[in-house]
Every structure is written in structure tokens, then in C-alpha cells.
mmCIF file with all atom_site columns, C-alpha atoms and ligand atoms in Angstrom:
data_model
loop_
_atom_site.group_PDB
_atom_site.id
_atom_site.type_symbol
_atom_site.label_atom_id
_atom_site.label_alt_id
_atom_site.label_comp_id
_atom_site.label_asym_id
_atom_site.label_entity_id
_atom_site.label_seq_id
_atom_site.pdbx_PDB_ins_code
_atom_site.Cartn_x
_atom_site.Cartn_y
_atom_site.Cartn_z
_atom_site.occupancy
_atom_site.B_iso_or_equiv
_atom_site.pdbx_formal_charge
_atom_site.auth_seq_id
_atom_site.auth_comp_id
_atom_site.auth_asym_id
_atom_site.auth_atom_id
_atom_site.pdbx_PDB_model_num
ATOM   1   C  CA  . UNK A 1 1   ? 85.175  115.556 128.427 1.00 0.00 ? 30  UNK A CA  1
ATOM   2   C  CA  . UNK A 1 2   ? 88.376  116.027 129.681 1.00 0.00 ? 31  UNK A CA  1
ATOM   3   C  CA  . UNK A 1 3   ? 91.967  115.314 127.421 1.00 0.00 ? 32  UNK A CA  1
ATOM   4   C  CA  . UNK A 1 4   ? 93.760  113.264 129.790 1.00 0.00 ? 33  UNK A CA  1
ATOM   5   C  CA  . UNK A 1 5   ? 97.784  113.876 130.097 1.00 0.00 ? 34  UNK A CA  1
ATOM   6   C  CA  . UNK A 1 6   ? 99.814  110.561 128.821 1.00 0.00 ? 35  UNK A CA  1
ATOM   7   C  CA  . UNK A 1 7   ? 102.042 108.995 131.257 1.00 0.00 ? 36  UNK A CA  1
ATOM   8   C  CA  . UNK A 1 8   ? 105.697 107.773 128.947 1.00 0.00 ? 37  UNK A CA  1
ATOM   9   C  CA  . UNK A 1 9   ? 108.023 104.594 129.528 1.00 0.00 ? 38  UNK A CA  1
ATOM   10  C  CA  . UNK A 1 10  ? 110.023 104.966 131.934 1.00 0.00 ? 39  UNK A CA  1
ATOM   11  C  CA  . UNK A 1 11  ? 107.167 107.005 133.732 1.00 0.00 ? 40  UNK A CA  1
ATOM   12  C  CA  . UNK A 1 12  ? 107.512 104.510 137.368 1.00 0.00 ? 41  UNK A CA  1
ATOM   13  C  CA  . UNK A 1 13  ? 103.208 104.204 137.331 1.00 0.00 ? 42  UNK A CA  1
ATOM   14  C  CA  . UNK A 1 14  ? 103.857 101.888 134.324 1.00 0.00 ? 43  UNK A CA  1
ATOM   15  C  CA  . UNK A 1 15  ? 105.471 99.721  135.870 1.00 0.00 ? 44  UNK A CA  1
ATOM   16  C  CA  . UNK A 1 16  ? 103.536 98.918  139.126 1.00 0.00 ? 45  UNK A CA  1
ATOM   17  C  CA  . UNK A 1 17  ? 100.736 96.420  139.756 1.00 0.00 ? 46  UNK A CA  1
ATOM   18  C  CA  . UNK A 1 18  ? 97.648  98.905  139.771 1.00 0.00 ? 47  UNK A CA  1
ATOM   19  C  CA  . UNK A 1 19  ? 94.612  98.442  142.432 1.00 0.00 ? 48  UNK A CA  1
ATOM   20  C  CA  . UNK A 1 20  ? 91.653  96.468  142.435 1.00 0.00 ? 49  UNK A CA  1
ATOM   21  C  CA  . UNK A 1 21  ? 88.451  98.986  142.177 1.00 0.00 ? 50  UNK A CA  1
ATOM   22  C  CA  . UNK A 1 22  ? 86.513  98.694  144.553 1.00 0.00 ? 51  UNK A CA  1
ATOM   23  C  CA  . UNK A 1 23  ? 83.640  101.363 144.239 1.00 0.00 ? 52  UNK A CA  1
ATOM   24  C  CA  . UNK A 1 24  ? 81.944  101.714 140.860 1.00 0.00 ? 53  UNK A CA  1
ATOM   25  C  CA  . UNK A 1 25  ? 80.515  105.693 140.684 1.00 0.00 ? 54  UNK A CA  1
ATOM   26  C  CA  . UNK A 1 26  ? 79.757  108.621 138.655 1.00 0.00 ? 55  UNK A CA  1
ATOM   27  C  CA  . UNK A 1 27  ? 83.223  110.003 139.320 1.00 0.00 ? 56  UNK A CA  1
ATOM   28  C  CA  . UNK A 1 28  ? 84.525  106.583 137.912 1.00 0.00 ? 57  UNK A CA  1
ATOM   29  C  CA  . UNK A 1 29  ? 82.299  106.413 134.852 1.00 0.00 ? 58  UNK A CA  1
ATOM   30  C  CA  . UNK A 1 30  ? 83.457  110.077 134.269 1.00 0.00 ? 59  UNK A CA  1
ATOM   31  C  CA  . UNK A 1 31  ? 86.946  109.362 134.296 1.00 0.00 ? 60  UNK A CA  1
ATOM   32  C  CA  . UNK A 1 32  ? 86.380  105.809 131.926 1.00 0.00 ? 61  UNK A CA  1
ATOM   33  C  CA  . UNK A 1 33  ? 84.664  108.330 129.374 1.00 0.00 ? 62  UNK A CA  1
ATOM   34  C  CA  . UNK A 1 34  ? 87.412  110.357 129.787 1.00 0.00 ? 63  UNK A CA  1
ATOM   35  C  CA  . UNK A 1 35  ? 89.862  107.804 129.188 1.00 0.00 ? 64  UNK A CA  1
ATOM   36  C  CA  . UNK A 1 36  ? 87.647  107.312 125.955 1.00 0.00 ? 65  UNK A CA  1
ATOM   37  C  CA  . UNK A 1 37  ? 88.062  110.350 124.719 1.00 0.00 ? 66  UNK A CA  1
ATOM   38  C  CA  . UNK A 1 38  ? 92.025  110.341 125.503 1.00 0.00 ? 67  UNK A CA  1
ATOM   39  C  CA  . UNK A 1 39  ? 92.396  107.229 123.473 1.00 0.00 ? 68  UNK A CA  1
ATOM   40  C  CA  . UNK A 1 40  ? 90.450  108.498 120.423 1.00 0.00 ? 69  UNK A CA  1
ATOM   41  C  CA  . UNK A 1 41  ? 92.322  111.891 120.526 1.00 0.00 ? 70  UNK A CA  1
ATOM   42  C  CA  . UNK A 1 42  ? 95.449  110.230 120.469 1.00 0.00 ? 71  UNK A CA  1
ATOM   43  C  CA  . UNK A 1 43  ? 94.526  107.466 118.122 1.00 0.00 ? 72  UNK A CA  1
ATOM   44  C  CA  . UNK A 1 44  ? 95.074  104.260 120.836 1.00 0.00 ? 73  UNK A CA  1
ATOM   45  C  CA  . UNK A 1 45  ? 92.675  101.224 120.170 1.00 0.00 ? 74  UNK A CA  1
ATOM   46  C  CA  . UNK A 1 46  ? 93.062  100.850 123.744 1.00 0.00 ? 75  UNK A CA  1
ATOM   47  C  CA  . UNK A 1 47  ? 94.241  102.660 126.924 1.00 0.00 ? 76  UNK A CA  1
ATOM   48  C  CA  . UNK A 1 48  ? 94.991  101.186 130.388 1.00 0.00 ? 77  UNK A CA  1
ATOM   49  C  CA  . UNK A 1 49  ? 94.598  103.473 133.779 1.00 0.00 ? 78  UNK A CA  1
ATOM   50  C  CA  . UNK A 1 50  ? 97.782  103.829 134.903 1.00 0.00 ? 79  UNK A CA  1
ATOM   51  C  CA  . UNK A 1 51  ? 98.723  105.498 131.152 1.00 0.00 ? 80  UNK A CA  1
ATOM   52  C  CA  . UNK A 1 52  ? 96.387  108.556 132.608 1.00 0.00 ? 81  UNK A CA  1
ATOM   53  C  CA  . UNK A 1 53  ? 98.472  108.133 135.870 1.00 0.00 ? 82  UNK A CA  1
ATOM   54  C  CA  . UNK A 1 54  ? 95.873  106.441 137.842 1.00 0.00 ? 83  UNK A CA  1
ATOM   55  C  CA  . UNK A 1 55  ? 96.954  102.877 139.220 1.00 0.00 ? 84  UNK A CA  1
ATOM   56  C  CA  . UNK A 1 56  ? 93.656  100.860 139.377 1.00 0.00 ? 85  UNK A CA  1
ATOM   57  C  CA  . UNK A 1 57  ? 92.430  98.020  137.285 1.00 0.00 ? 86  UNK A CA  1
ATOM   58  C  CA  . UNK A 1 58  ? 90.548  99.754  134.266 1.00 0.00 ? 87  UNK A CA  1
ATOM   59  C  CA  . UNK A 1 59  ? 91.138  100.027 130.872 1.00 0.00 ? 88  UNK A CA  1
ATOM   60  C  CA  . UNK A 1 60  ? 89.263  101.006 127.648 1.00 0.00 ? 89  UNK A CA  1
ATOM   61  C  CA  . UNK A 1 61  ? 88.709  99.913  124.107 1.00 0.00 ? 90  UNK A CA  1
ATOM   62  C  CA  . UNK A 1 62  ? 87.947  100.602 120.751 1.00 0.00 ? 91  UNK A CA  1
ATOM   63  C  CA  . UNK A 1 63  ? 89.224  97.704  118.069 1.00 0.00 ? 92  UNK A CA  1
ATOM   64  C  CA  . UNK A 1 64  ? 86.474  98.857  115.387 1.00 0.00 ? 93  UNK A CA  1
ATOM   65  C  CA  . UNK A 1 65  ? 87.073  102.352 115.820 1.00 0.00 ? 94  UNK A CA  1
ATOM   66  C  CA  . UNK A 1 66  ? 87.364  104.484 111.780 1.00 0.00 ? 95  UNK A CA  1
ATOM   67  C  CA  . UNK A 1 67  ? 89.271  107.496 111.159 1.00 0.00 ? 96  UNK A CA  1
ATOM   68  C  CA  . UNK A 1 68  ? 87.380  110.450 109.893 1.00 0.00 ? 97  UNK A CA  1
ATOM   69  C  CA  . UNK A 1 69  ? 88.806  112.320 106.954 1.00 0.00 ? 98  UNK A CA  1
ATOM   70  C  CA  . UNK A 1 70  ? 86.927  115.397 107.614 1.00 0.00 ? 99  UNK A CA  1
ATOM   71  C  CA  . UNK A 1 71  ? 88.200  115.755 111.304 1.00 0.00 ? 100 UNK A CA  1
ATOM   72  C  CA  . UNK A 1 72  ? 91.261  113.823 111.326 1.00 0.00 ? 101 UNK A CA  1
ATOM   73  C  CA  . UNK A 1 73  ? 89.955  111.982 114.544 1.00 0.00 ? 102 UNK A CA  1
ATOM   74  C  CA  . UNK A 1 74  ? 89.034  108.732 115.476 1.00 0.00 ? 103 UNK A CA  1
ATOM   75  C  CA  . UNK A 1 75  ? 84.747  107.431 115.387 1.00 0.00 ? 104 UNK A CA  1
ATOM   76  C  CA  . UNK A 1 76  ? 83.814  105.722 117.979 1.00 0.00 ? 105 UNK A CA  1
ATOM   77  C  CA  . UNK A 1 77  ? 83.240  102.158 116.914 1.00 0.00 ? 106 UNK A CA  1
ATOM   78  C  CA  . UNK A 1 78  ? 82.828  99.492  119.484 1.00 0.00 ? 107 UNK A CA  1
ATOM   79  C  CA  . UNK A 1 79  ? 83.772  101.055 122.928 1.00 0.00 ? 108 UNK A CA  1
ATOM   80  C  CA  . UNK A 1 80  ? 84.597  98.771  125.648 1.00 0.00 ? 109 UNK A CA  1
ATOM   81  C  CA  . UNK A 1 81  ? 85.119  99.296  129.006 1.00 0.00 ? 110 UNK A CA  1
ATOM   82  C  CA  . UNK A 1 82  ? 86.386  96.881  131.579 1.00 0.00 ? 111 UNK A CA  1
ATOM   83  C  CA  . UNK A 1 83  ? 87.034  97.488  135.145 1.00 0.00 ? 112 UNK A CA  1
ATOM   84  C  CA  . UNK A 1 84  ? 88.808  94.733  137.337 1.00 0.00 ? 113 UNK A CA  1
ATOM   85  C  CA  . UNK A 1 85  ? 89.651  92.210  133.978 1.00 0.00 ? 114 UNK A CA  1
ATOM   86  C  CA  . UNK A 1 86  ? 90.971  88.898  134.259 1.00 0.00 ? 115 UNK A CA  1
ATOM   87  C  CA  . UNK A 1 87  ? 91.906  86.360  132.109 1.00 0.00 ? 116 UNK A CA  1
ATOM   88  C  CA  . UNK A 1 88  ? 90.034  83.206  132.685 1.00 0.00 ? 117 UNK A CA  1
ATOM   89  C  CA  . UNK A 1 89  ? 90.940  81.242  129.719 1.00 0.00 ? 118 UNK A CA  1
ATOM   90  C  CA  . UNK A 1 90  ? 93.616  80.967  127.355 1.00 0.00 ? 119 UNK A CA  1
ATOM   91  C  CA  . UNK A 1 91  ? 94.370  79.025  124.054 1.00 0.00 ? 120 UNK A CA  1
ATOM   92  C  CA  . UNK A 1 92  ? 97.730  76.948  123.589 1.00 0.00 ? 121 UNK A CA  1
ATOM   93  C  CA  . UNK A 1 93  ? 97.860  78.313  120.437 1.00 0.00 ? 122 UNK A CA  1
ATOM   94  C  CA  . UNK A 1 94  ? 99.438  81.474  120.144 1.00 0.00 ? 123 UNK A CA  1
ATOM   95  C  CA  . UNK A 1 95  ? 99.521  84.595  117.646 1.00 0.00 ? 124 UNK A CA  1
ATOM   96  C  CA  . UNK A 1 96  ? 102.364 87.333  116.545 1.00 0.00 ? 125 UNK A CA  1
ATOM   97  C  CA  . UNK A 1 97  ? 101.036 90.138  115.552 1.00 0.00 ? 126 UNK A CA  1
ATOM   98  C  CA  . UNK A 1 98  ? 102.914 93.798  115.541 1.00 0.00 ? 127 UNK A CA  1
ATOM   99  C  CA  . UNK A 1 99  ? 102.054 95.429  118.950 1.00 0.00 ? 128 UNK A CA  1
ATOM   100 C  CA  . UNK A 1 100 ? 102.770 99.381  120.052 1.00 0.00 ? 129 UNK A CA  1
ATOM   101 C  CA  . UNK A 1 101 ? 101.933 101.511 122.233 1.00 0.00 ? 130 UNK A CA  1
ATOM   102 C  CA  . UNK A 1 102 ? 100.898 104.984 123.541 1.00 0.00 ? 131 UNK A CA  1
ATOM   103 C  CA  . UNK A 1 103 ? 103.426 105.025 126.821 1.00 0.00 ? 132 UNK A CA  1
ATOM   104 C  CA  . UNK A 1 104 ? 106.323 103.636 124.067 1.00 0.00 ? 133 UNK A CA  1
ATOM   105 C  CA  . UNK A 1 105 ? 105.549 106.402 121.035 1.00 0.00 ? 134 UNK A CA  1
ATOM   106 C  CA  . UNK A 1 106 ? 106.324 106.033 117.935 1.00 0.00 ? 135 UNK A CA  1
ATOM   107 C  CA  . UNK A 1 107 ? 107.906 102.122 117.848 1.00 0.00 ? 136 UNK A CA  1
ATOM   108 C  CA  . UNK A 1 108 ? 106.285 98.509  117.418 1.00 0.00 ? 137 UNK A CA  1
ATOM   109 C  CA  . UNK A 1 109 ? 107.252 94.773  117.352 1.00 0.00 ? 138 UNK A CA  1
ATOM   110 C  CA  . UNK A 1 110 ? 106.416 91.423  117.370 1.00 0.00 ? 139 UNK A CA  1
ATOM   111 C  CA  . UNK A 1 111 ? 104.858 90.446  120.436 1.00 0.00 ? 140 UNK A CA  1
ATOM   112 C  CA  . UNK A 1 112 ? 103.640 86.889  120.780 1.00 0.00 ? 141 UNK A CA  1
ATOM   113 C  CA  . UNK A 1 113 ? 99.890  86.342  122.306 1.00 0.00 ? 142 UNK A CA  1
ATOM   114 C  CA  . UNK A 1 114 ? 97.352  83.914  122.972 1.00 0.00 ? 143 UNK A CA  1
ATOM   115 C  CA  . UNK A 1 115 ? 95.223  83.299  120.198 1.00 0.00 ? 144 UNK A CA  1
ATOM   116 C  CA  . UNK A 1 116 ? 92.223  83.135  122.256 1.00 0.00 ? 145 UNK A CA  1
ATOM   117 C  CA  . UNK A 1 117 ? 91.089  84.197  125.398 1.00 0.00 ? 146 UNK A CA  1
ATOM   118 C  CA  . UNK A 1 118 ? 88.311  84.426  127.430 1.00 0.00 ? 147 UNK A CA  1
ATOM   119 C  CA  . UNK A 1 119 ? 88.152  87.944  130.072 1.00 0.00 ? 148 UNK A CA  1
ATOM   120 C  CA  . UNK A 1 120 ? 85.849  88.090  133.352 1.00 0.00 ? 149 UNK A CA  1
ATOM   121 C  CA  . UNK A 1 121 ? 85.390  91.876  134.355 1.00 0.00 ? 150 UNK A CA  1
ATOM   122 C  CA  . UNK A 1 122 ? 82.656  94.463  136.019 1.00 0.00 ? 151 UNK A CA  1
ATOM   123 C  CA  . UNK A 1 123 ? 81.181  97.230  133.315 1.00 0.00 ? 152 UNK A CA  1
ATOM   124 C  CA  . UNK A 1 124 ? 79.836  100.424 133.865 1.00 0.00 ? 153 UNK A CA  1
ATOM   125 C  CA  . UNK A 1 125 ? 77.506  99.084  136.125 1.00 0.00 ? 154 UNK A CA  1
ATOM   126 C  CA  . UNK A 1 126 ? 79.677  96.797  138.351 1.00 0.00 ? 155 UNK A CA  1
ATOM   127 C  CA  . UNK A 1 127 ? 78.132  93.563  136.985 1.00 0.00 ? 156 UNK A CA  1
ATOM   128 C  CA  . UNK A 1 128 ? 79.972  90.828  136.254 1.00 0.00 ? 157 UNK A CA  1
ATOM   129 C  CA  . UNK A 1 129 ? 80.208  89.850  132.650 1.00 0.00 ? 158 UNK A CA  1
ATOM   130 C  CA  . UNK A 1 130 ? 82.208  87.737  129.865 1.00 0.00 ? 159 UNK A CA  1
ATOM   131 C  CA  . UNK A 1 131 ? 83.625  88.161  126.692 1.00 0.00 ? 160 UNK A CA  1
ATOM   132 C  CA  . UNK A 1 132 ? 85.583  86.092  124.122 1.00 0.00 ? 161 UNK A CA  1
ATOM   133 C  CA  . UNK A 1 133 ? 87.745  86.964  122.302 1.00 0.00 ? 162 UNK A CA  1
ATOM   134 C  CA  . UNK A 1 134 ? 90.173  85.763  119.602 1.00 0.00 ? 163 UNK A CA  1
ATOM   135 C  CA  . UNK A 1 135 ? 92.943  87.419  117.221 1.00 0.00 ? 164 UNK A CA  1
ATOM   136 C  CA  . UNK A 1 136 ? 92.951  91.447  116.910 1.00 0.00 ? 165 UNK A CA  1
ATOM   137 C  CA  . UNK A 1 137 ? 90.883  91.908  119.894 1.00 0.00 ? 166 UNK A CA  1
ATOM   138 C  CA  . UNK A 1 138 ? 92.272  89.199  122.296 1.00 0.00 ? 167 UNK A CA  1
ATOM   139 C  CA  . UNK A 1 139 ? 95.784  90.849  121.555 1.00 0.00 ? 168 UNK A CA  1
ATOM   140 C  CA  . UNK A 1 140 ? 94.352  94.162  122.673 1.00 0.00 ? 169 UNK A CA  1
ATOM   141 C  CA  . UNK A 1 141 ? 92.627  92.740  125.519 1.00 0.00 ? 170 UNK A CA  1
ATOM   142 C  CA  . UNK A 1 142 ? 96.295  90.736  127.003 1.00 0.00 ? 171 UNK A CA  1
ATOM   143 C  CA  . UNK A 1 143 ? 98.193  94.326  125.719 1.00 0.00 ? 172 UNK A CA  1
ATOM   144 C  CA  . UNK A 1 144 ? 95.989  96.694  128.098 1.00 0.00 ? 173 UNK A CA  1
ATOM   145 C  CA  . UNK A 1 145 ? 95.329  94.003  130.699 1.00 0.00 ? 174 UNK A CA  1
ATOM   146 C  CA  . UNK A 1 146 ? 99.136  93.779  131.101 1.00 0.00 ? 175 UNK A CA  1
ATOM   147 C  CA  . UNK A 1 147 ? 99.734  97.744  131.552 1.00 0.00 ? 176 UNK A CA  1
ATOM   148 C  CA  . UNK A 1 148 ? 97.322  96.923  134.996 1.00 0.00 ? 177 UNK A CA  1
ATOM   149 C  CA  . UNK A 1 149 ? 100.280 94.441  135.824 1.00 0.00 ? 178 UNK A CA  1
ATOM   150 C  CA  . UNK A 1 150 ? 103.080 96.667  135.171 1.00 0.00 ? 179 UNK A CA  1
ATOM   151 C  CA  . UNK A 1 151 ? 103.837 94.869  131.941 1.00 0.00 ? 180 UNK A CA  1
ATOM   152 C  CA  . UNK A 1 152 ? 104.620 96.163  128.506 1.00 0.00 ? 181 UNK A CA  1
ATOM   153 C  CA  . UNK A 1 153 ? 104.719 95.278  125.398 1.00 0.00 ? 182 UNK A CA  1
ATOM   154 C  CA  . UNK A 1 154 ? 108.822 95.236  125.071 1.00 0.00 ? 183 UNK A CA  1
ATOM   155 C  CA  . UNK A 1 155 ? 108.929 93.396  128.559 1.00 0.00 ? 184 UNK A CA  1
ATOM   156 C  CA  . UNK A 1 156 ? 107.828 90.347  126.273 1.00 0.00 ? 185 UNK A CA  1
ATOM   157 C  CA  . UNK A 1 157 ? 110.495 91.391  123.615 1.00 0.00 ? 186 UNK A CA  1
ATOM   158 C  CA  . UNK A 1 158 ? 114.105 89.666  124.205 1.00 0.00 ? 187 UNK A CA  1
ATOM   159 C  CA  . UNK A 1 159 ? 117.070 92.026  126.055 1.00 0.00 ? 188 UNK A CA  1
ATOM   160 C  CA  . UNK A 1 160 ? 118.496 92.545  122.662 1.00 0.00 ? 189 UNK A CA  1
ATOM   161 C  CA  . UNK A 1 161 ? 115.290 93.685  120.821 1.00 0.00 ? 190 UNK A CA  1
ATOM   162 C  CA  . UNK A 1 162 ? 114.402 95.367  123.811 1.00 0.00 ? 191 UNK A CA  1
ATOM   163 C  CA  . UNK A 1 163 ? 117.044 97.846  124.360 1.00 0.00 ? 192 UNK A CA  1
ATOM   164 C  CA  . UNK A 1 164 ? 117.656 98.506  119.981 1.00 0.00 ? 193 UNK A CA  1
ATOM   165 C  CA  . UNK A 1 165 ? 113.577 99.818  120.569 1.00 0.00 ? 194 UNK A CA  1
ATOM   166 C  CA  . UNK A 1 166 ? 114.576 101.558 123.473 1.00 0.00 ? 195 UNK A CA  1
ATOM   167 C  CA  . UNK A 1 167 ? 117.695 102.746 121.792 1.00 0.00 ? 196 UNK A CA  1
ATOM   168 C  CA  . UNK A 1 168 ? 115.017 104.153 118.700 1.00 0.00 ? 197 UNK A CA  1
ATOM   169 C  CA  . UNK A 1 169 ? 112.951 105.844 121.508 1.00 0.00 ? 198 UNK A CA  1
ATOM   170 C  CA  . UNK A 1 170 ? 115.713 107.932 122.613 1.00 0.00 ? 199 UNK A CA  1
ATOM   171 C  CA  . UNK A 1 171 ? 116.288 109.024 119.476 1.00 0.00 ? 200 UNK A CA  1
ATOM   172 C  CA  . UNK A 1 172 ? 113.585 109.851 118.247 1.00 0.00 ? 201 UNK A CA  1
ATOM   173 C  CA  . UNK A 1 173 ? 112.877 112.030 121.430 1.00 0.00 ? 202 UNK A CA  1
ATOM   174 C  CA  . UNK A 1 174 ? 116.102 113.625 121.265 1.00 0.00 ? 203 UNK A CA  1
ATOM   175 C  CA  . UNK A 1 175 ? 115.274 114.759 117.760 1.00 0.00 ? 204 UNK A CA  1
ATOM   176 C  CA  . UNK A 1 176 ? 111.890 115.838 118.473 1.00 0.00 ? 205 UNK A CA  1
ATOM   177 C  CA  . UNK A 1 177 ? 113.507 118.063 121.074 1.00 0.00 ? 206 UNK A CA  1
ATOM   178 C  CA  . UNK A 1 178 ? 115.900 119.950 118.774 1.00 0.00 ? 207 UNK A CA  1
HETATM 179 NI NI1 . LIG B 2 .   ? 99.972  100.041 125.717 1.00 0.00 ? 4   LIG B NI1 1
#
């Protein structure tokens, strides 16, 4: 397994609408275990391709994942995998719950959701399947299926809100680097 590099806002790849894949092989399933492994190490519930630099329509998932106290890393849980993921259904009703983010490190907010959704993608294997999926995991699900849009999770967040986070970020880096 390989420890995939992180891309950061305002890294350009987050912000572009990543590719359709087209061609399901070993070297793909390689890099979506890789992925995997990235997210765990860096204790994401989920991780989107283009946040490993790569602009196609994947992403990964782990919302039942446990930390171990002996290691200090993340158990596998539930791992998901979705290549080409759509959104075929939503709810009216919608959800806050407190969203962050790998690419935005270190910050969170409010981000409003559907409450339910329903996502058609290809796994592993290229077949088409289904899932539905409500609360925690549908929030997870529109977070990571939004990075393959260009979309994150302070796009949703008003101008003002937006740039005191962004504001936060800076800071926090600029400390870090000191
Ligand atoms: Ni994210």
C-alpha cells in the first residue's frame, strides 16, 4: 500500500469537474485501496480522487470505521468504494450536520444536506449497483460526491462564513509554519 500525498484548498484539482472512468483495472483497484489506506492514515471517513491529485470520478468510504488505542490508527469498518457515483434520488427534507474536511484541515461547519439519498455507481468490478442512504452516511456520500464536482464543503457556506473559515485556515498554517 502506498500513503498517498494530500492535495490542500486552494490546490486548482479541487476545484475542477473530475473525469468519468472509463476502464475499471488492476491499476485502478490498486490505486482505490490506496486511497483506502490514505484515508485511514489520515483519519478521513471519506476521500474523493482528486484529494490524491487524480481528477476522475472515484471516491472511498469508511462511516463505521473505530480508532484503535493500541496503534493510534483507524480499523477498517465498512469500506466503500464507488467509481462514477450519481445521485439519483433526493429527499426534500434536509439535514445540518457539522461537515470538514481533509483538503480544508483543521476547520468545520454547518453544512446543510439532503436527508436522504439514493447513489447509482460501478464497484470494484464495474457493475452497476445501488445504495441508500440516509443521515451520517448520505452526508458523506453528497460531501465526497461533490469534491468529483469541484465543490466543497465551504462553497455551500455563505461569503461571510466562508472567508472567517478561510481566514482560520491561514492562520492556523501560518502558525504551524513558525
Ligand atoms: Ni472533503
Amino acid at each position: 500500500m502506498t500513503k498517498l500525498a494530500l492535495r490542500e484548498y486552494p490546490d486548482p484539482i479541487l476545484h475542477q469537474k473530475a473525469q468519468v472512468v472509463e476502464k475499471i483495472d488492476d491499476a485502478l483497484r490498486t490505486f482505490l485501496d490506496d486511497m483506502l489506506e490514505t484515508m485511514y492514515l489520515d483519519h478521513g471517513v471519506g476521500l474523493a480522487a482528486p484529494q490524491v491529485g487524480v481528477s476522475k470520478r472515484m471516491i472511498v468510504i469508511d462511516a463505521e470505521q473505530k480508532d484503535d488505542e493500541q496503534t493510534g490508527l483507524n480499523k477498517s469498518g465498512n469500506p466503500m468504494f464507488l467509481i462514477n457515483p450519481e445521485i439519483i434520488y433526493h429527499s426534500e427534507e434536509t439535514i445540518f450536520y457539522c461537515e470538514g474536511c481533509l483538503s480544508v484541515p483543521g476547520q468545520s461547519a454547518d453544512v446543510e444536506r439532503y436527508q436522504k439519498i439514493k447513489v447509482r455507481y460501478q464497484d470494484k468490478s464495474g457493475a452497476v449497483k445501488e445504495i441508500e442512504a440516509e443521515d451520517y452516511l448520505a452526508v458523506v456520500l453528497q460531501h465526497e460526491i461533490d469534491h468529483l464536482d469541484g465543490i466543497l464543503y465551504i462553497d455551500h457556506l455563505s461569503r461571510l462564513k466562508r472567508n472567517m473559515l478561510l481566514k482560520k485556515l491561514e492562520k492556523s498554517r501560518a502558525a504551524k509554519e513558525q
